[in-house]
Coordinates of C-alpha atoms in Angstrom, one line a residue:
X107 CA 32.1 8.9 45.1
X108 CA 29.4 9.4 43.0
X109 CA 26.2 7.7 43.1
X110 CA 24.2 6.4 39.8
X111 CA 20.3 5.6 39.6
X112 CA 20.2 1.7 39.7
X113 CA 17.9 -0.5 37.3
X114 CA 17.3 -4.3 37.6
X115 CA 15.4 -5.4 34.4
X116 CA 14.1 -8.5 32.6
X117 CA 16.2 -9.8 29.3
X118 CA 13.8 -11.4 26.7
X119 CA 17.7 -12.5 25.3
X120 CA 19.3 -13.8 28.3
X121 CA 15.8 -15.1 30.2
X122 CA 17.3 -13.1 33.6
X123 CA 17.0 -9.9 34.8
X124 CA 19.6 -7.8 34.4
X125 CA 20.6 -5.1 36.1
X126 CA 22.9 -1.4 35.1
X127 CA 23.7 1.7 36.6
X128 CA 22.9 5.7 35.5
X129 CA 25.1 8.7 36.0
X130 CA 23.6 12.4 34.8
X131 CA 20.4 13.2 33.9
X132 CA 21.5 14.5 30.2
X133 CA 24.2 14.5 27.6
X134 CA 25.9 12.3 25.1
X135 CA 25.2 8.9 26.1
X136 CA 27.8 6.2 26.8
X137 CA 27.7 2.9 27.6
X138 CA 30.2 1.1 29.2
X139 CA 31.4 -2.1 29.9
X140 CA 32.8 -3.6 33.0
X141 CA 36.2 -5.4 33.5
X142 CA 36.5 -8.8 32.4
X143 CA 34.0 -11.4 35.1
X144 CA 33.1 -7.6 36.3
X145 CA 30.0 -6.4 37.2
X146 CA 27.7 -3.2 36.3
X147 CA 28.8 -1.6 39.9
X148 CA 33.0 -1.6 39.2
X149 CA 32.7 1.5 37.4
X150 CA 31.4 3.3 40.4
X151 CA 33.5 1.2 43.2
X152 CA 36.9 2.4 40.8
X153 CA 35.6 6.2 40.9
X154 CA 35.3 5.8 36.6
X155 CA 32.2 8.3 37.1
X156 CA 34.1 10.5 39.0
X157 CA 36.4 10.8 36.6
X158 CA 34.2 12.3 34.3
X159 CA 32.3 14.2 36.9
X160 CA 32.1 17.6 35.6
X161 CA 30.7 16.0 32.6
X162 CA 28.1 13.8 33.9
X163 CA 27.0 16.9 36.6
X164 CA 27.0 19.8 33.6
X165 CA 24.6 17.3 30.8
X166 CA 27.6 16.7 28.5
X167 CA 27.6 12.9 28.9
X168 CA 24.8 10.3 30.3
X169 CA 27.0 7.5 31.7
X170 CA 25.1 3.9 31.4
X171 CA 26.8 1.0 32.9
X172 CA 26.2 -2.4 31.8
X173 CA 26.6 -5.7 33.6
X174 CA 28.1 -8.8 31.9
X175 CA 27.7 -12.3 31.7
X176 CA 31.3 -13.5 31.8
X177 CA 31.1 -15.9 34.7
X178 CA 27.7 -17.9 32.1
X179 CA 29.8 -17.5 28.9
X180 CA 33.0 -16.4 27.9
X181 CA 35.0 -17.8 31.0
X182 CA 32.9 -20.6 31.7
X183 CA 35.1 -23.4 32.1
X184 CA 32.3 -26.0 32.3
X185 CA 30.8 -25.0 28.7
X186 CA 31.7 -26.0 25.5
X187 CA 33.5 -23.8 22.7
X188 CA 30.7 -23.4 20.8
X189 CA 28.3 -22.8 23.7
X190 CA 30.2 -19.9 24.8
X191 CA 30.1 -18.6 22.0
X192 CA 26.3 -18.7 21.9
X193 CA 26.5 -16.8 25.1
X194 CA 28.4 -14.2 23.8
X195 CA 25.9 -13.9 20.8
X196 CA 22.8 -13.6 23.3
X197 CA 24.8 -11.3 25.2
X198 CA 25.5 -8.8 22.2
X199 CA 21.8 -9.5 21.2
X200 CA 20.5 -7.8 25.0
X201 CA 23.1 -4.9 24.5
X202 CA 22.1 -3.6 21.3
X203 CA 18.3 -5.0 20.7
X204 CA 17.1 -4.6 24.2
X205 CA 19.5 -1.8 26.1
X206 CA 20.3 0.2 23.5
X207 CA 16.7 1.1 23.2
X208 CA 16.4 1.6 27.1
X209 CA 19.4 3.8 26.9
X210 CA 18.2 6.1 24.3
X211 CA 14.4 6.3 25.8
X212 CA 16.3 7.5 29.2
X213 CA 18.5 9.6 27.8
X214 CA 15.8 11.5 25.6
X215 CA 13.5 11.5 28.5
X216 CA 16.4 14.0 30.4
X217 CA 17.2 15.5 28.1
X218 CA 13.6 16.6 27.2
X219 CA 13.3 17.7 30.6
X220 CA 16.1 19.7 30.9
X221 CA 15.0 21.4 27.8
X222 CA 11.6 21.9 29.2
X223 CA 13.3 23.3 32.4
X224 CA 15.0 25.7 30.5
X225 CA 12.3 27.0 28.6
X226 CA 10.6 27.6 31.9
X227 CA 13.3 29.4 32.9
X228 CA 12.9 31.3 29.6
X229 CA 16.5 30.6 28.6
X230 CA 17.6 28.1 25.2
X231 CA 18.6 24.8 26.2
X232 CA 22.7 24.4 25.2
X233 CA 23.1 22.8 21.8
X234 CA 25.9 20.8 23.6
X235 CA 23.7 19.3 26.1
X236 CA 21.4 17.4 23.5
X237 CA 21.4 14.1 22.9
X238 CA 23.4 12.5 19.8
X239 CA 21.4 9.8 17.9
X240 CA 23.3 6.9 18.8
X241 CA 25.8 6.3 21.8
X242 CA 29.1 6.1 22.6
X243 CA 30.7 3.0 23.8
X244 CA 33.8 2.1 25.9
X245 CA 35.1 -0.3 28.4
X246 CA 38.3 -1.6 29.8
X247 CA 40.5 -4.6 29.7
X248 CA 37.3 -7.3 28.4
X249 CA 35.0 -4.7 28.5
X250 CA 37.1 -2.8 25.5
X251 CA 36.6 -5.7 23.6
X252 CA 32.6 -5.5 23.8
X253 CA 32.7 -1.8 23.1
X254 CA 34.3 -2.5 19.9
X255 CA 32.7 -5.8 19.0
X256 CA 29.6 -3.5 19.4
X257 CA 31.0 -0.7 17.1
X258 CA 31.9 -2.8 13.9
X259 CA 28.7 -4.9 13.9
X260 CA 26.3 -2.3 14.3
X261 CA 27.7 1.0 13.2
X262 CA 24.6 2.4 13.0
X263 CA 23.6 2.2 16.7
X264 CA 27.3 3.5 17.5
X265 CA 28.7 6.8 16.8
X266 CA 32.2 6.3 18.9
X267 CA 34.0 3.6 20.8
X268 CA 37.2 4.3 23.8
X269 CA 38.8 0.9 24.3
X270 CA 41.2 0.8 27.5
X271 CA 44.0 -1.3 27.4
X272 CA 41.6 -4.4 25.3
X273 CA 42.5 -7.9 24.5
X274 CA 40.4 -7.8 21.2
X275 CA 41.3 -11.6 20.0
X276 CA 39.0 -14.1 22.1
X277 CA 38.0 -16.3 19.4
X278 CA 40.2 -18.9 20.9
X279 CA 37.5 -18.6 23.7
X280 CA 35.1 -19.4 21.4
X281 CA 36.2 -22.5 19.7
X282 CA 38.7 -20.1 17.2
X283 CA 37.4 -18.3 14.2
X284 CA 36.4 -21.1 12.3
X285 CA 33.2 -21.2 14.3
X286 CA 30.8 -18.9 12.7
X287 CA 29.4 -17.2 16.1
X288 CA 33.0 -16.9 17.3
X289 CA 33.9 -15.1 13.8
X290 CA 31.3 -12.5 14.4
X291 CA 32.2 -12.0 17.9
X292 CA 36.0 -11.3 17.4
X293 CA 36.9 -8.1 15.9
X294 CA 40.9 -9.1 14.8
X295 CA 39.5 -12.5 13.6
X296 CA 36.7 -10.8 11.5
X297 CA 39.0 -8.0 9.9
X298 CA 41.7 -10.8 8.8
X299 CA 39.1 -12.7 7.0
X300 CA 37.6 -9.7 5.5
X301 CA 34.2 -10.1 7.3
X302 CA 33.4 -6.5 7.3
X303 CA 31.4 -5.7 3.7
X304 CA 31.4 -2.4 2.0
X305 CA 28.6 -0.9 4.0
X306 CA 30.2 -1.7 7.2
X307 CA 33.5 0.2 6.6
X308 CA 31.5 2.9 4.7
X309 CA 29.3 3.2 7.8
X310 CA 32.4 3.1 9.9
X311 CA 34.0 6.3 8.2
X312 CA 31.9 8.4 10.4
X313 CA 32.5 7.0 12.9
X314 CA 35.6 7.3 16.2
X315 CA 37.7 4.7 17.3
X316 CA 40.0 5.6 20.3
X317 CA 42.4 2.8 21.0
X318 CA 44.6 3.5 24.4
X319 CA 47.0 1.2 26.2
X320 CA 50.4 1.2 28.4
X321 CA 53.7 0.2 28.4
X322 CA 54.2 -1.1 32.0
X323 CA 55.1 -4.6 31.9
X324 CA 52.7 -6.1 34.9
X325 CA 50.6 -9.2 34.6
X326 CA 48.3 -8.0 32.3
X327 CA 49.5 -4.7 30.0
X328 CA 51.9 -6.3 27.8
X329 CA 48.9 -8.2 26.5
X330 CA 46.8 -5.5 26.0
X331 CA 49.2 -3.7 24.7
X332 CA 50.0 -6.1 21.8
X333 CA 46.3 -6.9 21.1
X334 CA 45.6 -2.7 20.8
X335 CA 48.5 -2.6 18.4
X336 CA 47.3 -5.6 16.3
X337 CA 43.8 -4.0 16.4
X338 CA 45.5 -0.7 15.5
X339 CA 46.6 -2.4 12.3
X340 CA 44.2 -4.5 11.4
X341 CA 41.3 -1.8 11.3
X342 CA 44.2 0.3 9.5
X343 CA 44.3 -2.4 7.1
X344 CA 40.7 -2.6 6.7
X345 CA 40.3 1.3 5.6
X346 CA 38.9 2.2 9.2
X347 CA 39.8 5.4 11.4
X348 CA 41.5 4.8 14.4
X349 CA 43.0 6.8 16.6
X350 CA 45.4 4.8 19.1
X351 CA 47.3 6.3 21.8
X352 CA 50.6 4.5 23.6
X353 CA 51.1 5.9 27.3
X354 CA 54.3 5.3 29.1
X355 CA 56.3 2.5 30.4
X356 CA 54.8 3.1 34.2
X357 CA 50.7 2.9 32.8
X358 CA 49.6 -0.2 33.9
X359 CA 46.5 -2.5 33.5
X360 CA 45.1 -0.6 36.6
X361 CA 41.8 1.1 37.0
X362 CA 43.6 4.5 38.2
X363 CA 44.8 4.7 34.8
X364 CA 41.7 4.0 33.2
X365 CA 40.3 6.5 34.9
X366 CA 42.7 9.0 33.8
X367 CA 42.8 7.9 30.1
X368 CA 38.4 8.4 30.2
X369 CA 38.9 12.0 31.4
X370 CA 41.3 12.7 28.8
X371 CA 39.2 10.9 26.0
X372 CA 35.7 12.5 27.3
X373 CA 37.1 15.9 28.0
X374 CA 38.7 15.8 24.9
X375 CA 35.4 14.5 22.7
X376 CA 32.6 16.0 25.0
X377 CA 33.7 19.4 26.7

């Protein structure tokens, strides 16, 4: 299994420390989000990292992996509607004002040392092993929804997102889409009402959407597989690449297969 450098840091947003986990030294950077009521740690306990391994070790990809708030917001019982939604809000807020930054700083601080290494060593540092000036984003089940909530509202931070087997429609979570926070925070509610100006979709045309999900009908895969297909259309709709891939009838809403589906996707994008 492979290990990842741990951090435990304050959020100005959240008013808690929060903590996330670091595989590779170098590379593309991606950020991903845990399971739904998962923490930063599932990656690594479901061998997600490992999965990408020859990545992470070789400086292709920088894998950061965020921990969520899901047990203080969006499956809170005991709140409100509306004050889950305001969770949500301040939990988008510490991804992209507050670990965004961290991620990049890291990330550019290994990659300027390997490039310092290599000069020592009086060889060019590989083009393929430099950063990219924003991040890739992914995540699986809830977490697929974050990465692409993430995506659409700040496509400028965002070069890519790989959602696994997502439920993308949680506005009902929030107190439904006529709630303005639970609008912004739902990407099939935003894209029916036509939230998304010109500037976001003509952002969003350089930019990679990978949509995956299975066929297996478990507890949980049906779902996912109808809210990927809905996505699928809606951002279709919208004028918005996506690329969406339908596995077979035994893929279910597993983290073995998540783990397969990020190799393909990263091997694919990053080797």
């Amino acid at each position: 299994m492979m290990e990842g450098i741990y951090y435990k840091e304050w959020s100005t947003a959240l008013g808690r420390d929060m903590e996330f986990k670091v595989y590779g030294t170098a590379g593309v950077p991606v950020l991903a989000f845990p399971c739904e009521g998962g923490r930063f740690y599932d990656w690594e306990n479901n061998a997600m990292p490992d999965a990408a391994a020859w990545l992470i070790q070789n400086g292709r990809i920088q894998l950061f992996c965020a921990d969520s708030i899901d047990a203080e917001g969006l499956l809170n019982g005991s709140l409100s509607p509306r004050r889950r939604a305001e969770m949500q809000e301040k939990y988008f807020c510490y991804i992209t004002g507050e670990l965004v930054p961290r991620i990049l700083a890291l990330n550019a601080a290994g990659s300027a040392a390997k490039a310092a290494s290599a000069a020592e060593a009086d060889k060019p540092a590989e083009k393929a092993a430099a950063p990219k000036p924003v991040l890739w984003v992914t995540g699986a089940d809830l977490g697929a929804y974050q990465a692409v909530n993430c995506l659409l509202r700040r496509p400028e931070l965002f070069c890519g997102a790989i959602g696994l087997s997502g439920r993308y429609d949680v506005a009902d979570r929030m107190g439904g889409a006529e709630d303005d926070l639970a609008l912004r925070n739902s990407p099939l509610a935003a894209l029916a009402v036509g939230l998304l100006d010109s500037a976001d979709k003509a952002a969003l045309q350089g930019r990679q959407i990978l949509l995956y999900a299975g066929q297996a009908q478990d507890g949980r895969e049906p779902d996912a597989l109808a809210s990927t297909l809905a996505l699928d259309e809606a951002l279709k709709a919208a004028g918005i690449p996506v690329s969406t891939e339908i596995w077979g009838q035994d893929v279910t809403h597993e983290w073995h297969w998540w783990a397969r589906a990020f190799d393909v996707f990263t091997n694919r994008l990053f080797s």
